Amino acid sequence: MATAGSADERYDITRRSSGLGRRRLTEQAFAALGVASAVVAVGILGLVLGTVLYKGFSQLSLSFFTKPRPLFGESGGIADALVGSALIVGMCMAMAIPFAVLVAVYMSEYAGPRFSRILRVVLDILNGVPAIVVGIFVFGLLVVGRGQSAIFGALSLAVLMLPMVARATQEVLEVIPRSLREASLALGVTRWRTTVSIVLPSAIGGILTGVVIAVARVAGETAPLLFTSSIAANQISGDVTNALPTLPVAIFAFSESPDPGEQAAGWAAALVLIGFVLVMNILAKVFAANRRKRLEGA
Amino acid sequence: MTSTGYTPAAPDLRRRGIRLGDVLFRGVSLAAALAAAALLGLITWKVIDLAWPAMDAFGLSFVWTEAWDPVKDLYGGLAFIYGTVMTSLIALVLATPLSIAIALFLTEIAPRRLAAPIATMVELLAAIPSVVLGLWGILVFGPWVRDHLEPWLQGAFGFLPIFSGQPSQVGLLPAALVLTIMIIPITSAICRELFVRVPKDLVDGSMALGSTRWEAIRKVLLPYAAPGIAAAILLGLGRAFGEAIAVTQVIGNGNVIPSSWFEPADTLGSRIAAQYQGATSVLQAGSILYLAAILMVISLVTNVVAQLVVARFEKVRRAY
């Protein structure tokens, strides 16, 4: 194409365009920066997880899981905090999940688009309320005058969980095909039976994913529990009307302790908590993958 | 109504029972939806109600008064507002370019086989409970900042007043850095989703016209996703504003506005968390709640602005 002459020079694709070297350099710098950022992010994760694993693993033993926290110096475990955390998170789930699913059902099955949008904004704002504010809200509403209790702790976690599960569920319900509902309604099935027997079961994978992620979040939440269930005896107890020790609050207390033995226990407790959170997140991924496979198969 | 000969009486009865079920289910779910909305109102009302003694005593001047003196029973929120805004802004400035770069790496540079596991790892970083990050911050990261980062900053930029004074393992800087770690996964995950949703034709078209990958990203992809990026930054900021636990573990809980980033400071959330064992006076309790009210307003505004930006973005996108 480029025979000769300056007139054809600008159509000559073999000629290097002006500043190409500089442009190539910028391109390479950009790629290098991108790689470096990813390395930094993964490096931080590795650093935190590595430290927790390295410092916590040597502390783990059977008695760490079966014995309550010691009062002075003696060897002990975190069984009291494990029992407390399990009870509080369990109660929180019982309070928040049915509530959240009902809210989501109303939004996707009954509410008009306008009201549904308003509710979505309300839930997103509720989701943005800092955990510490939720803690002091429950403290002011219930704990003042009555004292701390595991029930109030569960309630404050439920306030955090409600918008997470409701939004996740509502988003899943929205993508359930209309035809499924219409087929059921056309067979003479009522609206509510359609919702309970057709819509919710086909959304179960997505709902579970949302629930599991929310449980992982609230199980590690410390701020609301500081105000509602932090002043507790270090013993295994199932009395939910009193404050119970929990894993996050125990880690918080360990981290503020000057005693190296307690700090070591803090690392081990952190390892247990991170382990739980990671398992929950992997579980969520499995649920999500199953669901995707089913949708693709259908 | 019928002339076909079969009696509709029995089906009618059943239908009424079915109707009842429908009405009930609708009613219950409506009640749940209204209760969720009422909850937000209840939180707002209760926080203001509890803060009222302090609001009444100090008025709006609480916001610009720097004081926390339980002996004289005199309180103000300025030092904590400053701490919150300052730590969050530092975190924002550090985290935003890094998050965008990570998201670009995952969507535009990395091969798919590499991008998926790295994206999962960044997500896991978001899943680390803040109390664990705080434990790491106080026992490992803080001492490292004191022994290495702060002396280096002082050597290189010692003429700046923000890097003066004694290096310390607790203070404004370590808190801001822990917050940076907390918000990177949030902003980068949102940015990644944004970049994936940018129509491939736009970037391909730009590159087909002869631009390099970086030029296509800078001139086509980033402008297209800009409002979404703004929303992602705001959501990260909202998280940084509200974080209490990890911050309270590493910031040192100072009462005054620090002149150097090495000195202890305090944020709204951290101050509230540090006072959980109880206030000594009605006014102090009210002042803590006043801080909570300010924190709530700040996070509300941040979130609502983020929502509005997202809503606008969606509208523009739909117009395409």
Coordinates of C-alpha atoms in Angstrom, one line a residue:
Chain A
M1 CA 0.0 0.0 0.0
A2 CA 2.7 2.4 1.0
T3 CA 4.4 2.9 -2.3
A4 CA 6.3 6.2 -1.9
G5 CA 5.8 9.9 -1.4
S6 CA 4.9 11.9 1.7
A7 CA 1.2 12.2 0.9
D8 CA 0.7 8.5 1.6
E9 CA 2.8 8.5 4.7
R10 CA -0.1 8.9 7.1
Y11 CA -1.8 5.8 5.7
D12 CA 1.3 3.7 6.1
I13 CA 0.5 1.2 8.8
T14 CA 4.0 -0.1 9.0
R15 CA 5.2 3.3 10.1
R16 CA 5.4 3.8 13.9
S17 CA 2.8 6.4 15.0
S18 CA 4.0 9.3 17.0
G19 CA 4.7 8.6 20.7
L20 CA 4.1 4.9 20.4
G21 CA 7.0 4.1 22.5
R22 CA 5.7 6.3 25.3
R23 CA 2.2 4.8 24.9
R24 CA 3.7 1.3 25.1
L25 CA 5.5 2.3 28.3
T26 CA 2.3 3.6 29.9
E27 CA 0.6 0.4 28.9
Q28 CA 3.3 -1.7 30.5
A29 CA 3.3 0.5 33.6
F30 CA -0.5 0.1 33.9
A31 CA -0.3 -3.7 33.6
A32 CA 2.5 -3.8 36.2
L33 CA 0.5 -1.6 38.6
G34 CA -2.5 -3.8 38.2
V35 CA -0.5 -6.9 39.0
A36 CA 1.2 -5.1 42.0
S37 CA -2.2 -4.1 43.5
A38 CA -3.5 -7.7 43.3
V39 CA -0.3 -8.9 44.9
V40 CA -0.7 -6.3 47.7
A41 CA -4.3 -7.4 48.4
V42 CA -3.5 -11.1 48.3
G43 CA -0.4 -10.4 50.4
I44 CA -2.4 -8.7 53.1
L45 CA -4.8 -11.5 53.3
G46 CA -1.9 -14.0 53.4
L47 CA -0.2 -12.0 56.1
V48 CA -3.3 -11.8 58.4
L49 CA -4.4 -15.4 57.8
G50 CA -0.8 -16.6 58.1
T51 CA -0.2 -14.8 61.4
V52 CA -3.5 -16.1 62.9
L53 CA -2.7 -19.6 61.8
Y54 CA 0.9 -19.5 63.0
K55 CA 0.2 -18.0 66.4
G56 CA -3.1 -19.7 67.0
F57 CA -2.6 -23.2 65.8
S58 CA -0.1 -24.2 68.4
Q59 CA -2.6 -23.3 71.1
L60 CA -5.3 -25.5 69.8
S61 CA -6.0 -28.7 71.7
L62 CA -9.1 -30.7 72.7
S63 CA -9.2 -28.9 76.1
F64 CA -9.2 -25.6 74.4
F65 CA -12.6 -26.5 73.0
T66 CA -14.0 -28.2 76.1
K67 CA -12.8 -26.1 79.0
P68 CA -14.1 -22.6 79.9
R69 CA -11.8 -19.6 80.1
P70 CA -9.5 -19.6 83.2
L71 CA -9.8 -17.0 85.9
F72 CA -6.1 -16.8 86.7
G73 CA -3.2 -18.1 84.7
E74 CA -4.3 -21.7 84.6
S75 CA -4.8 -23.4 81.3
G76 CA -8.2 -23.3 79.9
G77 CA -10.2 -22.9 76.8
I78 CA -13.0 -21.0 75.1
A79 CA -15.9 -23.5 75.6
D80 CA -18.0 -21.0 77.4
A81 CA -17.6 -18.5 74.6
L82 CA -18.4 -21.2 71.9
V83 CA -21.6 -22.2 73.7
G84 CA -22.6 -18.5 74.2
S85 CA -21.9 -17.6 70.6
A86 CA -23.8 -20.6 69.3
L87 CA -26.8 -19.8 71.4
I88 CA -26.8 -16.1 70.5
V89 CA -26.3 -16.7 66.8
G90 CA -29.0 -19.4 66.9
M91 CA -31.5 -17.1 68.5
C92 CA -30.6 -14.3 66.2
M93 CA -31.3 -16.6 63.2
A94 CA -34.6 -17.7 64.6
M95 CA -35.6 -14.0 65.0
A96 CA -34.3 -12.6 61.8
I97 CA -34.7 -15.2 59.0
P98 CA -38.5 -15.7 59.1
F99 CA -39.0 -12.0 59.5
A100 CA -36.6 -11.2 56.6
V101 CA -38.2 -13.8 54.3
L102 CA -41.6 -12.4 54.9
V103 CA -40.4 -8.8 54.1
A104 CA -38.8 -10.1 50.9
V105 CA -42.0 -12.0 50.0
Y106 CA -44.1 -8.9 50.5
M107 CA -41.7 -6.8 48.3
S108 CA -41.6 -9.2 45.4
E109 CA -45.0 -10.8 45.5
Y110 CA -47.4 -8.2 46.8
A111 CA -46.1 -4.6 46.8
G112 CA -46.3 -2.4 43.8
P113 CA -43.1 -1.2 42.2
R114 CA -43.2 2.1 44.0
F115 CA -43.7 0.7 47.5
S116 CA -41.2 -2.0 46.8
R117 CA -38.6 0.5 45.8
I118 CA -39.2 2.5 49.0
L119 CA -38.8 -0.7 51.1
R120 CA -35.5 -1.5 49.2
V121 CA -34.1 1.9 50.1
V122 CA -35.3 1.5 53.8
L123 CA -33.5 -1.9 54.0
D124 CA -30.3 -0.5 52.4
I125 CA -30.3 2.4 54.9
L126 CA -30.9 -0.1 57.7
N127 CA -28.0 -2.1 56.4
G128 CA -25.8 1.0 56.5
V129 CA -26.6 1.8 60.2
P130 CA -23.3 1.1 62.0
A131 CA -23.2 -2.0 64.2
I132 CA -22.1 0.1 67.2
V133 CA -25.2 2.3 66.8
V134 CA -27.4 -0.8 66.7
G135 CA -25.7 -1.9 69.9
I136 CA -26.3 1.3 71.8
F137 CA -29.9 1.4 70.5
V138 CA -30.7 -2.0 72.0
F139 CA -28.8 -1.0 75.1
G140 CA -30.9 2.1 75.5
L141 CA -34.1 0.4 74.5
L142 CA -33.8 -2.8 76.6
V143 CA -30.6 -3.3 78.6
V144 CA -30.9 -0.1 80.7
G145 CA -32.8 -1.1 83.8
R146 CA -33.0 -4.8 83.0
G147 CA -29.3 -5.7 82.7
Q148 CA -27.5 -7.5 79.9
S149 CA -28.9 -10.7 78.5
A150 CA -28.1 -13.1 75.6
I151 CA -31.6 -12.5 74.2
F152 CA -30.8 -8.8 73.8
G153 CA -27.5 -9.7 72.2
A154 CA -29.3 -11.9 69.7
L155 CA -31.8 -9.2 69.1
S156 CA -29.1 -6.6 68.3
L157 CA -27.5 -9.1 65.9
A158 CA -30.9 -9.8 64.3
V159 CA -31.3 -6.1 63.6
L160 CA -28.1 -6.3 61.6
M161 CA -29.1 -9.6 59.9
L162 CA -32.6 -8.6 58.9
P163 CA -31.7 -6.2 56.0
M164 CA -29.0 -8.5 54.7
V165 CA -31.2 -11.6 54.4
A166 CA -34.2 -9.6 53.3
R167 CA -32.3 -8.0 50.4
A168 CA -30.6 -11.2 49.4
T169 CA -34.0 -13.1 49.4
Q170 CA -35.8 -10.3 47.6
E171 CA -33.2 -10.3 44.8
V172 CA -33.5 -14.1 44.4
L173 CA -37.3 -14.0 44.3
E174 CA -37.2 -11.3 41.7
V175 CA -35.4 -13.6 39.2
I176 CA -37.7 -16.5 39.7
P177 CA -39.5 -16.7 36.3
R178 CA -43.0 -15.3 36.1
S179 CA -44.1 -18.3 34.1
L180 CA -43.6 -20.5 37.2
R181 CA -46.0 -18.4 39.2
E182 CA -48.5 -18.2 36.4
A183 CA -48.5 -21.9 35.8
S184 CA -49.3 -22.5 39.4
L185 CA -52.0 -19.8 39.6
A186 CA -53.5 -21.1 36.3
L187 CA -53.9 -24.5 38.0
G188 CA -56.1 -22.8 40.6
V189 CA -53.5 -22.7 43.3
T190 CA -53.9 -19.7 45.5
R191 CA -51.4 -16.9 45.7
W192 CA -50.1 -17.8 49.1
R193 CA -49.8 -21.5 48.3
T194 CA -48.0 -20.6 45.1
T195 CA -45.5 -18.5 47.1
V196 CA -45.0 -21.1 49.9
S197 CA -44.9 -24.3 47.7
I198 CA -43.5 -23.0 44.3
V199 CA -41.7 -19.7 44.6
L200 CA -39.8 -20.1 47.9
P201 CA -38.7 -23.7 47.2
S202 CA -37.2 -22.7 43.9
A203 CA -35.4 -19.8 45.5
I204 CA -34.1 -21.9 48.4
G205 CA -30.5 -22.0 47.1
G206 CA -30.2 -18.3 46.8
I207 CA -31.9 -17.7 50.2
L208 CA -29.5 -20.1 51.8
T209 CA -26.5 -18.3 50.2
G210 CA -27.7 -15.0 51.6
V211 CA -28.4 -16.6 55.1
V212 CA -25.0 -18.2 55.3
I213 CA -23.1 -15.0 54.4
A214 CA -25.2 -13.1 56.9
V215 CA -24.5 -15.6 59.6
A216 CA -20.8 -15.4 58.9
R217 CA -21.0 -11.6 59.3
V218 CA -23.0 -11.5 62.5
A219 CA -21.0 -14.3 64.2
G220 CA -17.9 -12.1 64.1
E221 CA -19.7 -9.0 65.1
T222 CA -18.4 -7.5 68.4
A223 CA -19.8 -4.0 68.7
P224 CA -23.5 -4.8 69.5
L225 CA -22.5 -7.6 71.9
L226 CA -20.3 -5.2 73.9
F227 CA -23.5 -3.4 75.1
T228 CA -25.8 -6.3 75.3
S229 CA -23.9 -9.4 76.4
S230 CA -20.3 -8.7 77.5
I231 CA -20.3 -8.7 81.3
A232 CA -20.5 -12.4 81.9
A233 CA -18.9 -15.1 84.1
N234 CA -16.4 -17.4 82.4
Q235 CA -18.4 -20.5 82.7
I236 CA -20.4 -22.7 80.4
S237 CA -24.0 -21.6 80.7
G238 CA -27.2 -22.0 78.8
D239 CA -29.1 -19.3 80.7
V240 CA -30.0 -16.9 77.9
T241 CA -31.7 -14.5 80.2
N242 CA -28.3 -13.5 81.5
A243 CA -25.3 -12.2 79.6
L244 CA -23.3 -15.0 78.0
P245 CA -19.6 -14.9 76.9
T246 CA -19.1 -15.0 73.2
L247 CA -16.2 -15.6 70.8
P248 CA -15.8 -12.0 69.4
V249 CA -16.1 -10.4 72.8
A250 CA -13.5 -12.9 74.2
I251 CA -11.1 -12.0 71.4
F252 CA -11.7 -8.3 72.0
A253 CA -10.8 -8.8 75.7
F254 CA -7.8 -11.0 74.9
S255 CA -6.5 -8.4 72.5
E256 CA -6.5 -5.7 75.2
S257 CA -4.7 -7.9 77.7
P258 CA -1.0 -7.3 78.4
D259 CA -0.6 -11.0 79.4
P260 CA 1.2 -13.0 76.6
G261 CA -0.8 -16.2 77.6
E262 CA -4.1 -14.4 77.1
Q263 CA -2.8 -13.0 73.8
A264 CA -2.0 -16.5 72.7
A265 CA -5.5 -17.6 73.6
G266 CA -6.7 -14.6 71.6
W267 CA -4.9 -15.9 68.5
A268 CA -6.3 -19.3 68.9
A269 CA -9.9 -18.0 69.4
A270 CA -9.4 -15.8 66.3
L271 CA -8.3 -18.9 64.4
V272 CA -11.5 -20.7 65.4
L273 CA -13.7 -17.7 64.5
I274 CA -11.9 -17.2 61.1
G275 CA -12.2 -21.0 60.5
F276 CA -16.0 -20.7 61.0
V277 CA -16.3 -17.7 58.8
L278 CA -14.3 -19.2 56.0
V279 CA -16.3 -22.5 56.1
M280 CA -19.5 -20.5 56.0
N281 CA -18.2 -18.5 53.0
I282 CA -17.2 -21.7 51.2
L283 CA -20.6 -23.2 52.0
A284 CA -22.2 -20.1 50.4
K285 CA -20.1 -20.6 47.3
V286 CA -21.3 -24.2 47.1
F287 CA -24.9 -23.2 47.4
A288 CA -24.5 -20.6 44.8
A289 CA -22.8 -23.0 42.4
N290 CA -25.5 -25.6 42.9
R291 CA -28.1 -23.1 42.1
R292 CA -26.4 -21.9 39.0
K293 CA -26.0 -25.5 37.8
R294 CA -29.7 -26.1 38.4
L295 CA -30.7 -23.0 36.6
E296 CA -28.5 -23.8 33.7
G297 CA -29.8 -27.4 33.6
A298 CA -33.4 -26.2 33.6
Chain B
M1 CA -75.3 -18.0 38.8
T2 CA -75.1 -21.6 37.5
S3 CA -77.6 -23.5 35.4
T4 CA -75.4 -26.5 34.8
G5 CA -76.8 -28.6 37.6
Y6 CA -73.9 -29.0 40.0
T7 CA -74.0 -27.3 43.3
P8 CA -71.3 -24.7 44.0
A9 CA -72.0 -24.6 47.7
A10 CA -69.1 -26.8 48.8
P11 CA -66.4 -25.2 46.5
D12 CA -67.6 -21.8 47.7
L13 CA -67.0 -22.7 51.3
R14 CA -63.5 -24.0 50.5
R15 CA -62.8 -20.9 48.4
R16 CA -63.6 -18.7 51.4
G17 CA -61.1 -20.7 53.5
I18 CA -58.5 -20.2 50.7
R19 CA -59.2 -16.5 50.5
L20 CA -58.7 -16.3 54.2
G21 CA -55.3 -17.8 53.8
D22 CA -54.4 -15.4 51.1
V23 CA -55.5 -12.4 53.1
L24 CA -53.7 -13.6 56.2
F25 CA -50.4 -14.3 54.3
R26 CA -50.6 -10.9 52.6
G27 CA -51.4 -9.2 55.9
V28 CA -48.5 -10.9 57.8
S29 CA -46.0 -10.1 55.2
L30 CA -47.2 -6.6 55.0
A31 CA -46.9 -6.3 58.7
A32 CA -43.3 -7.6 58.5
A33 CA -42.4 -5.0 55.8
L34 CA -43.9 -2.2 57.8
A35 CA -42.2 -3.4 60.9
A36 CA -38.8 -3.3 59.1
A37 CA -39.5 0.3 58.1
A38 CA -40.7 1.1 61.7
L39 CA -37.4 -0.4 63.0
L40 CA -35.4 2.3 61.2
G41 CA -37.7 5.0 62.7
L42 CA -37.4 3.4 66.2
I43 CA -33.6 3.3 66.0
T44 CA -33.5 7.0 65.0
W45 CA -36.0 8.0 67.7
K46 CA -34.4 6.1 70.5
V47 CA -30.9 7.4 69.8
I48 CA -32.1 11.0 69.7
D49 CA -34.3 10.4 72.8
L50 CA -31.3 9.0 74.8
A51 CA -29.0 11.8 73.6
W52 CA -31.5 14.4 74.6
P53 CA -29.9 15.4 77.9
A54 CA -26.7 16.3 76.1
M55 CA -28.5 17.8 73.1
D56 CA -30.4 20.0 75.5
A57 CA -27.4 21.0 77.6
F58 CA -24.8 21.6 74.8
G59 CA -27.0 22.3 71.7
L60 CA -25.4 22.2 68.3
S61 CA -22.2 23.7 69.7
F62 CA -21.4 20.1 70.8
V63 CA -20.4 19.4 67.2
W64 CA -17.6 22.0 67.2
T65 CA -16.5 21.8 70.8
E66 CA -13.3 19.8 71.6
A67 CA -13.8 18.5 75.1
W68 CA -14.3 15.2 77.0
D69 CA -14.0 16.0 80.6
P70 CA -15.9 13.7 83.0
V71 CA -14.6 15.7 86.0
K72 CA -16.1 19.0 84.9
D73 CA -18.9 17.1 83.2
L74 CA -18.2 19.0 79.9
Y75 CA -18.4 17.2 76.6
G76 CA -18.0 18.0 72.9
G77 CA -17.6 15.9 69.8
L78 CA -15.2 17.7 67.6
A79 CA -12.1 15.6 68.4
F80 CA -14.1 12.4 67.5
I81 CA -15.6 13.9 64.4
Y82 CA -12.1 14.9 63.3
G83 CA -10.8 11.4 64.1
T84 CA -13.6 9.7 62.1
V85 CA -13.2 12.0 59.1
M86 CA -9.4 12.0 59.1
T87 CA -8.9 8.2 59.5
S88 CA -11.6 7.5 56.9
L89 CA -10.2 10.0 54.4
I90 CA -6.7 8.6 54.7
A91 CA -8.1 5.1 54.2
L92 CA -10.1 6.4 51.2
V93 CA -7.2 8.0 49.5
L94 CA -5.1 4.9 49.9
A95 CA -7.8 2.3 49.2
T96 CA -9.4 3.9 46.1
P97 CA -6.6 3.7 43.6
L98 CA -5.6 0.3 44.9
S99 CA -9.2 -1.0 44.7
I100 CA -9.7 0.3 41.1
A101 CA -6.3 -1.2 40.1
I102 CA -7.3 -4.6 41.6
A103 CA -10.7 -4.5 39.9
L104 CA -9.0 -3.6 36.5
F105 CA -6.5 -6.4 37.0
L106 CA -9.2 -8.9 37.7
T107 CA -11.4 -7.9 34.7
E108 CA -9.0 -6.6 32.1
I109 CA -5.5 -8.0 32.7
A110 CA -5.5 -11.3 34.5
P111 CA -6.3 -14.5 32.6
R112 CA -9.6 -16.0 33.7
R113 CA -8.1 -18.9 35.4
L114 CA -6.1 -16.6 37.6
A115 CA -8.8 -14.0 38.1
A116 CA -11.4 -16.2 39.7
P117 CA -9.3 -17.5 42.7
I118 CA -7.8 -14.0 43.3
A119 CA -11.3 -12.5 43.3
T120 CA -12.3 -15.1 45.9
M121 CA -9.3 -14.2 48.0
V122 CA -10.2 -10.5 48.0
E123 CA -13.7 -11.5 49.0
L124 CA -12.3 -13.5 51.9
L125 CA -10.4 -10.4 53.0
A126 CA -13.8 -8.8 53.4
A127 CA -15.1 -11.7 55.5
I128 CA -12.4 -11.4 58.2
P129 CA -14.2 -10.2 61.3
S130 CA -13.1 -6.7 62.4
V131 CA -12.2 -7.9 65.9
V132 CA -9.7 -10.3 64.4
L133 CA -8.3 -7.6 62.2
G134 CA -8.0 -5.4 65.3
L135 CA -6.2 -8.2 67.2
W136 CA -3.7 -8.4 64.3
G137 CA -3.5 -4.6 64.2
I138 CA -2.7 -4.2 67.9
L139 CA -0.3 -7.2 68.3
V140 CA 1.5 -7.4 64.9
F141 CA 0.8 -4.5 62.6
G142 CA 1.0 -1.7 65.3
P143 CA 4.5 -2.7 66.4
W144 CA 5.6 -2.9 62.7
V145 CA 4.2 0.5 62.0
R146 CA 6.1 1.9 65.1
D147 CA 9.4 0.2 64.3
H148 CA 9.5 0.5 60.5
L149 CA 6.9 2.6 58.8
E150 CA 6.8 5.6 61.1
P151 CA 10.6 6.0 61.4
W152 CA 10.8 5.8 57.6
L153 CA 8.0 8.3 57.1
Q154 CA 9.7 10.6 59.6
G155 CA 13.1 10.2 57.8
A156 CA 11.6 11.0 54.4
F157 CA 8.8 13.5 55.2
G158 CA 9.9 14.6 58.7
F159 CA 9.4 18.3 57.8
L160 CA 5.6 17.7 57.7
P161 CA 4.0 18.2 61.1
I162 CA 1.7 15.2 60.6
F163 CA 4.8 13.0 60.8
S164 CA 6.4 14.5 63.8
G165 CA 6.7 13.1 67.3
Q166 CA 7.4 9.8 68.8
P167 CA 6.5 6.7 66.7
S168 CA 3.8 4.7 68.5
Q169 CA 2.1 1.4 67.9
V170 CA -1.3 3.0 68.6
G171 CA -2.5 6.2 66.9
L172 CA -4.2 7.8 64.0
L173 CA -2.0 6.3 61.3
P174 CA -2.3 2.6 62.3
A175 CA -6.1 3.0 62.6
A176 CA -6.3 4.6 59.2
L177 CA -4.2 1.7 57.7
V178 CA -6.4 -0.9 59.3
L179 CA -9.5 0.8 57.9
T180 CA -7.8 0.9 54.5
I181 CA -7.4 -2.9 54.7
M182 CA -11.1 -3.2 55.6
I183 CA -12.5 -1.1 52.8
I184 CA -10.2 -2.4 49.9
P185 CA -12.2 -5.6 49.4
I186 CA -15.6 -3.7 49.5
T187 CA -14.7 -1.1 46.9
S188 CA -12.7 -3.5 44.7
A189 CA -15.6 -6.0 44.7
I190 CA -18.1 -3.4 43.7
C191 CA -15.7 -1.9 41.1
R192 CA -15.1 -5.4 39.6
E193 CA -18.8 -5.9 39.2
L194 CA -19.1 -2.5 37.5
F195 CA -16.3 -3.2 35.1
V196 CA -17.7 -6.6 34.1
R197 CA -21.0 -4.9 33.3
V198 CA -19.5 -2.3 31.0
P199 CA -20.5 -3.4 27.4
K200 CA -17.5 -5.2 25.9
D201 CA -18.1 -3.5 22.5
L202 CA -17.1 -0.2 23.9
V203 CA -13.7 -1.3 25.0
D204 CA -13.2 -3.5 22.0
G205 CA -14.3 -0.7 19.7
S206 CA -11.8 1.7 21.2
M207 CA -9.0 -0.8 20.9
A208 CA -10.0 -1.6 17.3
L209 CA -9.5 2.1 16.5
G210 CA -5.9 1.7 17.7
S211 CA -5.8 2.7 21.3
T212 CA -3.8 0.7 23.8
R213 CA -5.6 -1.3 26.5
W214 CA -4.8 1.5 29.1
E215 CA -6.1 4.2 26.8
A216 CA -9.3 2.3 26.2
I217 CA -9.7 1.9 30.0
R218 CA -8.9 5.5 30.8
K219 CA -10.9 7.1 28.0
V220 CA -13.8 4.6 27.7
L221 CA -14.2 2.2 30.5
L222 CA -13.5 4.5 33.5
P223 CA -15.7 7.4 32.3
Y224 CA -18.5 4.9 31.6
A225 CA -18.2 3.4 35.1
A226 CA -17.4 6.7 36.9
P227 CA -20.7 7.2 38.8
G228 CA -20.6 3.5 39.9
I229 CA -17.1 4.0 41.1
A230 CA -18.2 7.0 43.1
A231 CA -20.9 4.9 44.7
A232 CA -18.4 2.2 45.5
I233 CA -16.1 4.7 47.2
L234 CA -19.0 6.1 49.2
L235 CA -20.1 2.6 50.3
G236 CA -16.5 1.9 51.4
L237 CA -16.5 5.3 53.2
G238 CA -19.7 4.4 55.0
R239 CA -18.1 1.3 56.3
A240 CA -15.0 3.1 57.4
F241 CA -17.1 5.8 59.2
G242 CA -19.1 3.2 61.1
E243 CA -16.3 0.8 62.1
A244 CA -15.8 0.8 65.8
I245 CA -14.1 -2.3 67.1
A246 CA -10.9 -2.6 65.0
V247 CA -10.4 1.1 65.3
T248 CA -10.8 1.2 69.1
Q249 CA -8.2 -1.5 69.4
V250 CA -5.5 0.4 67.5
I251 CA -6.2 4.2 67.7
G252 CA -5.2 4.7 71.4
N253 CA -8.4 6.5 72.5
G254 CA -7.1 10.0 72.8
N255 CA -9.4 12.9 73.9
V256 CA -8.0 15.7 71.8
I257 CA -7.3 16.4 68.1
P258 CA -3.8 15.1 67.5
S259 CA -1.3 17.3 65.8
S260 CA 0.7 14.3 64.4
W261 CA -0.6 11.1 62.8
F262 CA 1.5 9.2 65.2
E263 CA -0.4 10.4 68.2
P264 CA -3.5 8.6 69.7
A265 CA -6.8 9.9 68.5
D266 CA -10.4 8.6 68.6
T267 CA -13.3 8.2 66.3
L268 CA -17.1 8.4 67.0
G269 CA -17.6 4.7 66.8
S270 CA -14.5 3.9 68.8
R271 CA -15.3 6.3 71.6
I272 CA -18.8 4.8 71.9
A273 CA -17.3 1.3 72.0
A274 CA -14.8 2.3 74.6
Q275 CA -17.5 3.5 77.0
Y276 CA -19.5 0.3 77.0
Q277 CA -18.8 -0.3 80.7
G278 CA -21.0 2.6 81.6
A279 CA -21.0 6.3 82.0
T280 CA -20.5 8.1 85.2
S281 CA -23.2 10.8 84.7
V282 CA -26.4 11.4 82.9
L283 CA -24.7 14.0 80.8
Q284 CA -21.9 11.7 79.8
A285 CA -24.3 9.0 78.8
G286 CA -26.2 11.5 76.8
S287 CA -23.0 12.8 75.2
I288 CA -22.1 9.2 74.1
L289 CA -25.5 8.9 72.5
Y290 CA -25.0 12.3 70.9
L291 CA -21.9 10.9 69.3
A292 CA -24.0 7.9 68.1
A293 CA -26.6 10.3 66.6
I294 CA -23.8 12.2 64.8
L295 CA -22.4 8.9 63.5
M296 CA -25.8 7.8 62.4
V297 CA -26.4 11.0 60.5
I298 CA -23.0 10.8 58.8
S299 CA -23.5 7.2 57.7
L300 CA -27.1 7.9 56.6
V301 CA -26.0 10.8 54.4
T302 CA -23.2 8.7 52.9
N303 CA -25.4 5.8 52.2
V304 CA -28.3 7.8 50.8
V305 CA -25.9 9.8 48.5
A306 CA -24.5 6.4 47.3
Q307 CA -28.0 5.1 46.6
L308 CA -28.8 8.2 44.6
V309 CA -25.7 7.9 42.6
V310 CA -26.5 4.2 41.9
A311 CA -30.1 5.1 40.9
R312 CA -28.9 7.7 38.5
F313 CA -26.3 5.4 37.1
E314 CA -29.0 2.7 36.5
K315 CA -31.2 5.2 34.7
V316 CA -28.4 6.4 32.4
R317 CA -27.5 2.8 31.7
R318 CA -31.0 1.9 30.8
A319 CA -31.1 4.8 28.3
Y320 CA -28.4 3.2 26.3

